Coordinates of C-alpha atoms and ligand atoms in Angstrom, one line a residue:
M53 CA 0.3 -0.1 -0.1
Y54 CA 2.7 2.8 1.2
A55 CA 6.4 2.7 1.3
C56 CA 7.2 3.4 5.2
T57 CA 10.4 2.6 6.8
A58 CA 9.9 2.9 10.6
P59 CA 12.8 2.0 12.8
P60 CA 13.1 -1.4 15.1
L61 CA 13.8 -0.4 18.9
S62 CA 17.2 0.2 19.2
E63 CA 19.4 0.9 22.3
S64 CA 21.5 4.0 23.2
P65 CA 24.8 4.3 22.0
R66 CA 26.8 4.4 25.2
T67 CA 29.4 6.9 24.1
S68 CA 27.4 9.1 21.5
Y69 CA 27.9 12.5 23.5
N70 CA 28.2 15.7 21.3
A71 CA 27.2 13.7 18.7
R72 CA 26.1 16.8 16.4
M73 CA 26.9 20.5 16.4
P74 CA 24.9 21.6 13.9
N75 CA 26.1 25.2 13.0
A76 CA 24.0 28.1 13.3
H77 CA 22.7 27.6 9.7
D78 CA 21.8 24.1 9.3
A79 CA 20.4 23.4 12.8
P80 CA 16.7 23.4 13.3
Q81 CA 15.2 26.8 13.9
V82 CA 12.2 27.8 16.7
C83 CA 9.5 29.9 15.2
I84 CA 7.6 32.1 17.6
A85 CA 4.1 32.6 16.5
S86 CA 2.7 36.0 17.2
H87 CA -0.5 36.0 19.5
H88 CA -0.6 39.7 18.9
G89 CA -3.8 41.7 17.5
S90 CA -2.6 44.0 15.5
F91 CA 1.2 44.5 13.6
A92 CA 1.6 47.4 15.9
E93 CA 1.5 45.4 18.9
L94 CA 3.9 42.9 17.9
L95 CA 6.0 45.6 16.5
A96 CA 6.0 46.6 20.2
D97 CA 6.5 43.4 21.7
A98 CA 10.6 43.6 23.1
E99 CA 10.2 39.7 23.4
F100 CA 9.5 38.8 19.9
R101 CA 12.1 41.5 18.6
A102 CA 15.1 40.1 20.6
A103 CA 14.3 36.4 19.7
A104 CA 14.2 37.4 15.9
E105 CA 17.6 39.1 16.2
R106 CA 19.6 36.7 18.2
P107 CA 23.2 36.3 16.5
D108 CA 23.0 32.6 16.3
G109 CA 19.4 32.9 14.3
A110 CA 17.9 30.3 16.6
C111 CA 14.3 31.9 15.9
L112 CA 12.0 33.1 13.4
V113 CA 8.5 34.9 14.1
E114 CA 5.4 34.0 12.5
F115 CA 3.1 36.7 11.7
R116 CA -0.4 35.5 11.9
V117 CA -1.7 38.4 9.1
D118 CA -5.6 37.2 9.8
A119 CA -5.4 38.3 13.6
F120 CA -4.1 41.7 12.8
A121 CA -6.8 44.1 13.1
D122 CA -4.3 46.9 11.3
R123 CA -3.7 44.8 8.4
S124 CA -2.3 46.0 4.8
E125 CA 0.0 45.2 2.7
A126 CA 2.2 48.5 3.6
K127 CA 2.4 47.5 7.2
L128 CA 3.3 43.9 6.3
R129 CA 6.5 45.4 4.6
E130 CA 7.2 47.6 7.3
A131 CA 7.0 44.4 9.8
L132 CA 9.4 42.4 7.5
V133 CA 11.7 45.4 7.7
A134 CA 11.8 45.7 11.3
F135 CA 12.1 41.9 12.2
T136 CA 14.4 41.3 8.8
P137 CA 12.8 39.3 6.3
Q138 CA 14.8 36.3 6.6
R139 CA 13.8 35.6 10.2
C140 CA 10.1 36.1 9.2
V141 CA 7.1 33.3 8.3
V142 CA 4.1 35.0 7.0
T143 CA 0.6 33.2 7.5
Y144 CA -2.6 34.8 6.7
R145 CA -4.6 31.8 7.6
S146 CA -7.7 31.0 5.8
P147 CA -11.2 31.1 7.8
E148 CA -11.7 27.1 7.1
E149 CA -8.6 25.9 8.8
G150 CA -8.6 28.4 11.8
G151 CA -7.9 31.7 10.6
R152 CA -9.4 34.7 12.6
D153 CA -10.4 36.7 9.3
A154 CA -14.0 35.4 8.7
N155 CA -14.2 37.6 5.5
A156 CA -10.4 36.9 4.2
S157 CA -10.9 36.0 0.1
D158 CA -8.1 33.8 -1.4
E159 CA -7.4 36.5 -3.6
T160 CA -6.6 39.1 -0.7
R161 CA -4.5 36.8 1.2
L162 CA -2.9 35.7 -2.2
A163 CA -1.9 39.7 -2.4
F164 CA -0.5 39.4 0.9
A165 CA 1.7 36.3 0.2
K166 CA 3.1 38.2 -2.9
T167 CA 4.3 41.1 -1.0
A168 CA 5.8 38.8 1.9
V169 CA 7.7 36.7 -1.2
Q170 CA 8.8 40.4 -2.8
A171 CA 10.0 41.5 0.6
Q172 CA 11.9 37.8 0.8
A173 CA 10.5 36.4 3.7
A174 CA 11.8 33.2 4.8
F175 CA 8.5 31.3 4.5
V176 CA 5.2 32.0 3.2
D177 CA 2.2 29.6 4.4
L178 CA -0.4 29.2 2.5
E179 CA -3.4 25.9 2.7
V180 CA -3.1 23.2 0.1
A181 CA -6.8 23.6 -0.2
T182 CA -6.2 27.3 -1.0
F183 CA -3.5 26.7 -3.9
A184 CA -5.3 23.9 -5.5
R185 CA -8.4 26.7 -5.7
L186 CA -6.1 29.5 -6.8
G187 CA -4.3 27.3 -9.5
D188 CA -2.3 29.1 -11.8
R189 CA -2.8 32.7 -10.0
A190 CA -1.0 31.0 -6.7
R191 CA 1.7 28.9 -9.0
G192 CA 2.5 32.2 -10.5
V193 CA 3.2 34.3 -7.2
F194 CA 5.4 31.6 -6.1
A195 CA 7.3 30.7 -9.5
D196 CA 9.0 33.9 -8.8
R197 CA 10.0 33.4 -5.2
K198 CA 13.9 34.0 -4.6
S199 CA 14.8 32.9 -0.9
T200 CA 11.3 32.8 -0.1
R201 CA 10.4 29.1 0.7
L202 CA 6.6 27.9 0.3
I203 CA 4.7 25.7 3.1
A204 CA 1.4 23.9 1.9
S205 CA -0.4 23.5 5.2
F206 CA -3.4 21.5 6.1
H207 CA -5.0 21.7 9.4
D208 CA -7.3 19.6 11.1
F209 CA -8.6 20.7 14.8
E210 CA -10.8 17.9 15.5
A211 CA -8.9 14.8 14.3
V212 CA -6.3 12.8 12.7
P213 CA -7.2 11.9 9.2
V214 CA -6.5 8.5 7.8
Y215 CA -2.9 7.6 6.6
D216 CA -4.2 7.1 3.0
R217 CA -5.6 11.0 3.3
L218 CA -3.0 12.1 5.0
H219 CA -0.5 10.9 2.0
A220 CA -2.5 12.3 -0.6
L221 CA -2.3 15.5 1.2
R222 CA 1.9 15.2 1.6
K223 CA 1.8 14.4 -2.3
Q224 CA -0.6 17.3 -3.2
G225 CA 1.4 19.8 -1.0
E226 CA 5.1 18.2 -3.4
A227 CA 3.0 18.8 -6.7
L228 CA 2.0 22.2 -6.1
G229 CA 6.0 23.1 -5.5
A230 CA 5.8 23.6 -2.0
D231 CA 9.2 23.5 -0.2
V232 CA 7.7 22.1 3.0
V233 CA 4.7 20.4 3.9
K234 CA 2.7 21.2 6.9
I235 CA 0.2 18.9 8.2
A236 CA -1.2 19.7 11.7
V237 CA -3.6 17.3 13.2
Q238 CA -5.6 16.9 16.8
P239 CA -5.0 13.6 18.3
K240 CA -7.0 13.0 21.1
A241 CA -4.4 10.2 22.4
I242 CA -1.0 9.7 21.5
H243 CA -2.1 6.6 20.0
D244 CA -4.1 8.6 17.3
A245 CA -0.9 9.9 15.8
S246 CA 0.2 6.6 14.3
P247 CA -0.8 7.6 10.7
L248 CA 1.4 10.7 11.0
L249 CA 4.1 9.0 12.9
D250 CA 3.8 6.6 9.6
L251 CA 3.8 10.0 7.0
L252 CA 7.1 10.9 8.3
Y253 CA 8.5 7.6 7.9
A254 CA 7.0 7.3 4.2
T255 CA 10.0 6.6 1.7
D256 CA 7.9 8.0 -1.7
F257 CA 8.4 12.2 -1.0
A258 CA 11.0 14.7 -1.7
K259 CA 10.2 17.4 0.8
P260 CA 10.6 18.0 4.4
L261 CA 7.4 17.3 6.5
M262 CA 6.3 19.5 9.2
A263 CA 3.9 16.9 10.9
L264 CA 2.4 18.4 14.1
A265 CA 0.2 16.5 16.5
M266 CA -1.7 19.1 18.5
G267 CA -2.3 19.2 22.4
E268 CA -0.4 17.2 25.0
A269 CA -0.4 14.0 23.7
G270 CA 1.2 15.5 20.7
F271 CA 4.0 17.4 22.4
W272 CA 6.5 15.1 20.9
S273 CA 6.0 16.1 17.5
R274 CA 6.6 19.7 18.8
V275 CA 10.4 18.9 19.7
L276 CA 11.3 15.8 17.6
G277 CA 11.1 17.2 14.2
P278 CA 14.5 17.4 13.5
R279 CA 15.0 13.6 14.3
F280 CA 12.7 12.3 11.2
P281 CA 14.3 11.4 7.9
Q282 CA 12.9 14.5 6.3
P283 CA 13.5 17.1 8.8
A284 CA 11.1 20.1 9.1
P285 CA 13.4 23.7 9.1
F286 CA 11.8 24.7 11.9
T287 CA 9.0 24.0 14.3
F288 CA 6.2 26.2 16.0
A289 CA 6.3 27.8 19.6
R290 CA 4.7 30.5 21.9
G291 CA 6.0 33.7 23.6
E292 CA 6.6 33.5 27.4
G293 CA 2.8 33.8 28.7
A294 CA 1.0 34.2 25.7
P295 CA -1.4 31.6 24.3
G296 CA 0.1 29.9 21.2
T297 CA -2.0 29.9 18.0
A298 CA -2.3 26.2 18.2
P299 CA -2.8 24.0 21.2
G300 CA 0.2 22.2 22.5
Q301 CA 2.9 25.0 21.5
P302 CA 5.9 24.9 23.6
I303 CA 7.5 28.0 25.1
W304 CA 10.3 29.1 22.4
R305 CA 13.0 29.1 25.2
E306 CA 12.0 25.9 26.6
L307 CA 12.8 24.2 23.4
L308 CA 16.1 26.2 23.0
E309 CA 16.9 25.7 26.5
L310 CA 15.5 22.8 28.0
Y311 CA 15.2 20.6 25.1
R312 CA 18.4 22.0 23.5
F313 CA 16.2 21.7 20.3
R314 CA 18.9 22.9 18.0
R315 CA 21.0 20.2 18.8
I316 CA 18.5 17.3 18.0
G317 CA 19.4 15.1 15.1
P318 CA 18.2 11.8 13.5
A319 CA 20.7 9.9 16.0
T320 CA 19.5 11.8 19.0
P321 CA 18.6 9.3 21.8
V322 CA 14.8 10.3 22.9
Y323 CA 13.9 9.3 26.8
G324 CA 10.8 10.1 28.2
V325 CA 8.4 10.0 30.9
I326 CA 4.9 8.3 30.3
G327 CA 2.0 9.2 32.4
S328 CA -1.2 10.6 32.9
P329 CA -1.4 13.7 33.7
I330 CA 2.1 14.2 33.0
A331 CA 2.4 18.4 32.5
H332 CA 3.6 18.8 36.0
S333 CA 6.4 16.0 35.9
L334 CA 9.6 17.3 37.2
S335 CA 11.4 14.5 35.3
P336 CA 11.8 16.4 32.2
A337 CA 13.7 18.9 33.9
M338 CA 15.7 16.8 35.7
H339 CA 16.6 14.5 33.3
N340 CA 17.5 17.2 30.4
A341 CA 19.6 19.3 32.9
A342 CA 21.5 15.8 33.7
L343 CA 22.0 15.2 29.7
A344 CA 23.2 18.8 28.9
A345 CA 25.8 18.7 32.2
L346 CA 27.3 16.1 30.5
N347 CA 27.0 17.4 27.1
L348 CA 25.3 14.2 26.1
D349 CA 23.3 13.9 22.9
G350 CA 19.8 13.3 23.8
V351 CA 16.4 14.8 24.7
F352 CA 13.8 13.8 27.3
L353 CA 10.1 14.3 26.6
P354 CA 6.7 14.2 28.7
F355 CA 4.6 11.7 26.7
R356 CA 0.8 12.1 27.8
V357 CA -0.1 8.4 27.5
D358 CA -3.6 7.6 28.4
G359 CA -4.9 3.8 28.1
E360 CA -2.7 1.1 27.1
P361 CA 0.9 2.2 28.1
A362 CA 2.4 -1.4 26.9
A363 CA 0.9 -0.7 23.4
F364 CA 2.5 2.5 23.7
A365 CA 6.2 1.1 24.5
R366 CA 6.0 -1.3 22.2
E367 CA 4.2 0.2 19.0
I368 CA 4.9 4.2 19.4
A369 CA 8.0 4.6 21.6
P370 CA 10.5 2.9 18.6
K371 CA 8.9 5.1 16.4
L372 CA 10.1 8.0 18.3
G373 CA 13.6 6.8 18.6
V374 CA 12.8 6.3 22.4
R375 CA 15.8 4.2 24.1
G376 CA 14.6 4.5 27.9
L377 CA 11.4 5.6 29.2
S378 CA 10.4 6.7 33.1
V379 CA 7.1 5.1 34.1
T380 CA 5.0 7.4 36.3
I381 CA 1.1 7.2 37.5
P382 CA -1.0 5.1 36.5
H383 CA 1.2 3.0 34.3
K384 CA 3.8 1.3 36.5
E385 CA 2.0 -2.0 36.7
T386 CA 0.3 -2.2 33.3
V387 CA 3.1 -1.3 31.5
I388 CA 5.0 -4.6 32.6
A389 CA 2.9 -6.4 29.6
A390 CA 6.0 -4.6 27.4
A391 CA 8.7 -5.8 29.1
A392 CA 10.8 -8.8 27.4
E393 CA 12.7 -8.6 30.7
I394 CA 12.2 -7.5 34.5
D395 CA 14.8 -7.5 37.2
P396 CA 14.0 -10.2 39.5
L397 CA 12.8 -7.3 42.6
A398 CA 10.7 -5.5 39.9
R399 CA 9.2 -8.6 39.3
Q400 CA 8.2 -9.6 42.9
I401 CA 7.4 -5.6 43.2
G402 CA 4.6 -6.1 40.6
A403 CA 5.2 -2.7 39.3
V404 CA 8.3 -0.6 37.3
N405 CA 9.2 2.8 36.9
T406 CA 11.6 2.4 34.1
L407 CA 12.1 0.5 30.8
V408 CA 15.0 0.7 28.9
A409 CA 15.8 -0.5 25.1
R410 CA 17.9 -3.8 25.4
G411 CA 18.4 -6.5 23.1
G412 CA 15.6 -5.2 20.7
G413 CA 13.2 -5.4 23.7
W414 CA 12.4 -3.4 26.7
F415 CA 14.2 -4.4 30.2
A416 CA 12.0 -3.2 33.2
T417 CA 12.9 -2.2 36.7
N418 CA 12.1 -0.3 39.6
T419 CA 14.5 2.5 40.8
D420 CA 12.1 3.5 43.7
A421 CA 13.1 0.7 45.6
H422 CA 16.4 1.1 45.9
A423 CA 15.8 4.9 45.8
A424 CA 13.6 5.2 48.7
A425 CA 15.3 2.5 50.8
G426 CA 18.9 3.7 50.3
S427 CA 17.6 7.1 51.3
F428 CA 16.0 6.0 54.3
E429 CA 18.9 3.6 55.2
E430 CA 21.6 6.5 55.0
A431 CA 19.1 8.5 57.3
A432 CA 19.2 5.8 59.5
G433 CA 22.8 5.6 60.0
G434 CA 23.9 3.8 56.9
E435 CA 24.8 0.4 55.4
G436 CA 22.9 -2.2 57.7
A437 CA 21.1 0.4 59.8
L438 CA 18.0 -1.4 58.9
N439 CA 18.9 -4.9 59.6
G440 CA 16.5 -6.0 62.5
K441 CA 14.6 -2.8 62.8
T442 CA 10.6 -2.5 62.7
V443 CA 9.5 0.1 60.0
L444 CA 6.0 1.5 59.4
V445 CA 5.1 1.9 56.1
L446 CA 1.6 3.7 55.1
G447 CA -0.1 3.2 51.8
A448 CA -0.4 0.0 49.6
G449 CA 0.2 1.8 46.3
G450 CA 2.8 1.3 43.8
A451 CA 5.0 3.3 46.0
A452 CA 4.7 1.4 48.8
R453 CA 5.2 -1.6 47.3
A454 CA 8.7 -0.8 46.3
V455 CA 9.2 0.6 49.6
A456 CA 8.1 -2.3 51.3
F457 CA 10.1 -4.3 49.3
G458 CA 13.2 -2.2 49.4
I459 CA 13.5 -2.0 52.8
K460 CA 12.6 -5.8 53.3
A461 CA 15.8 -6.6 51.4
R462 CA 17.9 -4.2 53.6
G463 CA 16.6 -6.6 56.6
A464 CA 14.0 -4.5 57.8
E465 CA 10.9 -5.9 59.7
V466 CA 7.9 -4.2 57.8
W467 CA 4.7 -3.3 59.3
L468 CA 1.7 -1.9 57.0
H469 CA -0.9 0.4 57.4
N470 CA -3.5 1.5 54.5
R471 CA -6.6 3.1 54.3
T472 CA -7.9 0.3 52.4
E473 CA -7.0 -2.9 54.5
S474 CA -7.5 -5.3 51.7
R475 CA -4.7 -3.7 49.9
A476 CA -2.4 -3.5 52.7
E477 CA -3.2 -7.6 53.4
K478 CA -2.2 -8.2 50.1
L479 CA 1.0 -6.4 50.1
A480 CA 1.5 -8.0 53.5
Q481 CA 1.1 -11.2 51.8
D482 CA 3.4 -10.4 49.0
V483 CA 6.5 -8.9 50.8
G484 CA 6.0 -10.7 54.2
A485 CA 4.9 -8.3 56.5
R486 CA 2.8 -7.4 59.3
C487 CA -0.7 -5.1 58.9
V488 CA -1.7 -2.7 61.7
K489 CA -4.7 -1.0 62.7
R490 CA -4.7 2.6 63.4
E491 CA -5.2 2.0 67.2
E492 CA -2.0 0.0 67.2
I493 CA 0.2 2.9 65.8
S494 CA -1.8 5.3 68.5
R495 CA -0.3 3.4 71.1
Q496 CA 3.1 4.6 70.3
P497 CA 4.7 0.8 69.9
K498 CA 8.0 1.1 71.2
A499 CA 9.8 -1.3 68.7
L500 CA 9.4 1.1 65.6
L501 CA 12.6 2.5 64.5
G502 CA 10.7 4.7 61.7
V503 CA 7.7 5.3 59.6
I504 CA 7.6 6.2 56.0
N505 CA 4.6 7.6 54.5
T506 CA 3.8 6.3 50.9
T507 CA 0.5 7.7 50.6
S508 CA -0.2 10.8 48.7
V509 CA -1.8 12.2 51.8
G510 CA -0.2 15.7 51.9
M511 CA 0.6 16.1 48.7
H512 CA 0.1 19.5 46.7
P513 CA -2.5 21.0 46.8
N514 CA -3.9 19.4 49.8
V515 CA -1.0 20.3 52.0
D516 CA -2.7 20.5 55.5
A517 CA -3.4 16.8 55.1
T518 CA -1.4 14.2 56.9
P519 CA -1.2 10.5 57.1
L520 CA -0.9 10.3 61.3
A521 CA -1.9 13.2 63.4
A522 CA 0.9 14.1 65.6
S523 CA -0.2 11.8 68.6
E524 CA 0.4 8.9 66.4
I525 CA 4.0 9.7 65.2
P526 CA 6.2 7.7 67.4
Q527 CA 8.7 10.2 69.3
G528 CA 12.1 10.6 68.5
S529 CA 11.5 8.2 65.3
L530 CA 13.0 8.4 61.9
V531 CA 9.9 10.0 59.7
F532 CA 10.4 9.7 55.9
D533 CA 7.6 11.3 53.7
T534 CA 8.1 10.2 49.9
V535 CA 6.4 13.2 49.0
Y536 CA 8.2 15.8 47.3
N537 CA 5.5 18.2 46.2
P538 CA 5.8 19.8 48.6
L539 CA 9.2 19.4 50.5
R540 CA 8.0 20.2 53.8
T541 CA 4.6 18.4 54.6
R542 CA 2.4 18.6 57.2
L543 CA 3.6 15.3 58.5
L544 CA 7.2 16.2 58.8
E545 CA 6.3 19.4 60.5
L546 CA 4.6 17.3 62.9
A547 CA 7.0 14.9 63.4
E548 CA 10.0 17.4 63.8
G549 CA 7.3 18.6 66.5
R550 CA 7.4 15.0 68.2
G551 CA 11.4 15.2 68.0
C552 CA 11.7 13.0 65.4
R553 CA 14.4 12.9 62.6
T554 CA 12.6 13.7 59.3
L555 CA 13.7 12.9 55.6
N556 CA 11.5 14.2 52.4
G557 CA 11.0 12.7 49.4
L558 CA 13.5 14.7 47.3
K559 CA 16.6 12.4 47.7
M560 CA 14.5 9.7 46.8
F561 CA 13.6 11.3 43.7
V562 CA 16.6 12.4 42.6
R563 CA 18.2 8.9 43.2
Q564 CA 15.6 7.1 41.3
G565 CA 15.8 9.1 38.7
A566 CA 20.1 9.2 38.5
E567 CA 19.9 5.6 38.7
Q568 CA 17.3 5.8 35.7
F569 CA 20.2 7.9 34.1
R570 CA 22.9 5.5 34.3
L571 CA 20.7 2.8 32.7
F572 CA 19.3 4.8 30.1
T573 CA 22.9 6.7 29.3
G574 CA 25.5 4.2 30.8
R575 CA 27.1 7.4 32.4
P576 CA 26.9 8.1 36.1
A577 CA 24.3 10.9 36.8
P578 CA 25.0 14.1 37.7
V579 CA 23.5 14.2 41.0
E580 CA 23.7 17.5 42.3
V581 CA 22.6 18.9 38.8
M582 CA 19.5 16.8 39.3
E583 CA 18.9 17.8 42.7
Q584 CA 19.8 21.5 42.1
V585 CA 16.9 21.6 39.3
V586 CA 14.4 19.7 41.0
L587 CA 14.9 22.4 43.9
Q588 CA 14.6 25.1 41.4
A589 CA 11.4 23.8 39.9
L590 CA 9.5 23.3 43.3
A591 CA 10.8 26.8 44.3
K592 CA 9.1 28.1 41.2
R593 CA 5.9 26.4 41.6
G594 CA 5.7 27.9 45.0
Ligands
NAP258 P1 -1.0 5.1 44.5 O1 -0.6 3.7 43.9 O2 -2.1 5.8 43.9 O3 -1.3 5.0 46.0 C1 -1.7 5.7 46.4 C2 -1.9 5.4 48.1 O4 -2.1 6.7 48.6 C3 -2.7 4.2 48.3 O5 -2.1 3.4 49.6 C4 -4.0 5.2 49.1 O6 -4.8 4.4 49.9 C5 -3.1 6.2 49.7 N1 -4.4 7.3 49.7 C6 -4.8 8.1 48.7 N2 -5.4 9.3 49.4 C7 -5.8 9.1 50.3 C8 -6.3 9.6 51.6 N3 -7.1 10.6 51.5 N4 -6.4 8.9 52.6 C9 -5.8 8.1 52.8 N5 -4.6 7.2 52.3 C10 -4.9 8.0 50.8 O7 0.3 6.0 44.2 P2 1.6 5.5 44.5 O8 2.4 5.5 43.1 O9 2.0 4.6 45.5 O10 2.2 7.2 44.8 C11 2.0 7.7 46.3 C12 2.8 8.8 46.5 O11 4.2 8.3 46.5 C13 3.0 10.0 45.6 O12 1.8 10.6 45.7 C14 4.1 10.4 45.5 O13 4.0 11.7 46.4 C15 4.9 9.4 46.5 N6 6.4 9.1 45.8 C16 7.4 9.7 45.5 C17 8.2 9.2 44.6 C18 9.9 10.0 45.0 O14 10.7 9.6 44.3 N7 10.3 10.8 46.3 C19 8.6 8.0 43.9 C20 6.9 7.9 44.1 C21 6.0 8.0 44.7 P3 -5.9 3.3 49.3 O15 -5.3 2.1 48.9 O16 -6.8 3.4 50.3 O17 -6.5 4.0 48.1

């Protein structure tokens, strides 16, 4: 039916650092889409002006002419000169494909396109449908272009058309003489974007494809464009605090600084975190900072995965070049189905938080267990400190399983308490622990070395909640709250008041990420950098 060569799952090249250092001219650019209501507003926007004037040429600015109340060809010429035409993308979108000028005629829009071509704007965007309607008149305008490149575009804000339709649109765009074909579609879930991914690997095309999947489920498409066989010359972004012109547009600075967009190329290893929700995950900030600190080629993305995570790992991830995945709520158990090989402890735990591409399949492991148990053991006095000691674990979810197995492996006797007793009983049976009731905790059993909270109680935004009242916290014990947002939970405040030593969830979070980083890249993680980035991100959230 169609020619398409999506790659198999491949491992990270262990020493592939600094593999691609493109020069300023061939590196992909970030195009900041204007959100302004007029040319005047755009011209007065210092952020856009500064971005366009960057000496490294990293940024383009898109003029969305259809949204400008003061639009005229003279104003367009003036703005092109002000921003430098070679840094400008000119778009006068048709109302049928999301343009804001309901009365825009094809002829008017073509006249603006002609002005942009004459002024040698870097790119002019015209819809495939418009181009087809205008026929030779449009051909004539673009036949005369000098440095300007024509983008033939298609937008569907509702869904992802089937592969054959996308293929036909790309063919049509190329036949019209476009230099770049742009296809923007709206997946409801990450799996919906499969036809778009297949189109990116189709082998019967000559021109670059800018394939954009809008919304959180399509975030990958905003970042990974330069990784596909016929890479698009730029990606779209929004200004700081701006709404953007399409759902899911990242902030331009994030693309350049966090995701190091200009360094992404066909061989760049991709890593990521899968979960739902995922937008607030700290893992992308932490892992990208670590990759940058070691000057490694690689990028780490948040993947919003709803539904079947194992299908994502098996079918979608290889096409995205993914070689390592962090796994978070709610996928830690179900993703195991994707694994060809499982670490024995992770198998016992019944939950994994890490997938690593190995030998053509996924190796699954759980770095939470050692991170939690190691942090707690260290705070308790170091190696052997848990041996023969009793520790109360609050919770019976994924984190509780990792913690319970982790401390058990270090010799602790585990007591369990959970809101839903049946879950605690199941975990107690699996790990070899004892279930305790709330009344028993209140009686302040002398045997306890410490308490580990693995419930989500006290986590942002319910920061006043605590899994134990002050009177239930064993005096003088070691209290570890795995929650890290906020770092100082109500439980830890109360514990301090009871003369307890306390430990927050930061060390565990950084440790589990550091071990993932080592498994992903084969290099020891820059732990201090990772911790600093997480602290900064948490401080920013307030
Ligand atoms: P999970 O599988 O959904 O388990 C949630 C646990 O919290 C269950 O035991 C649940 O009890 C309990 N819980 C939730 N709301 C409660 C409430 N109102 N009152 C009493 N108990 C309640 O989630 P998870 O993966 O185990 O993660 C739990 C927490 O661990 C996260 O919120 C996170 O803060 C922390 N964590 C930290 C790290 C780290 O690196 N520091 C890593 C992973 C997780 P039921 O069984 O009764 O529902």
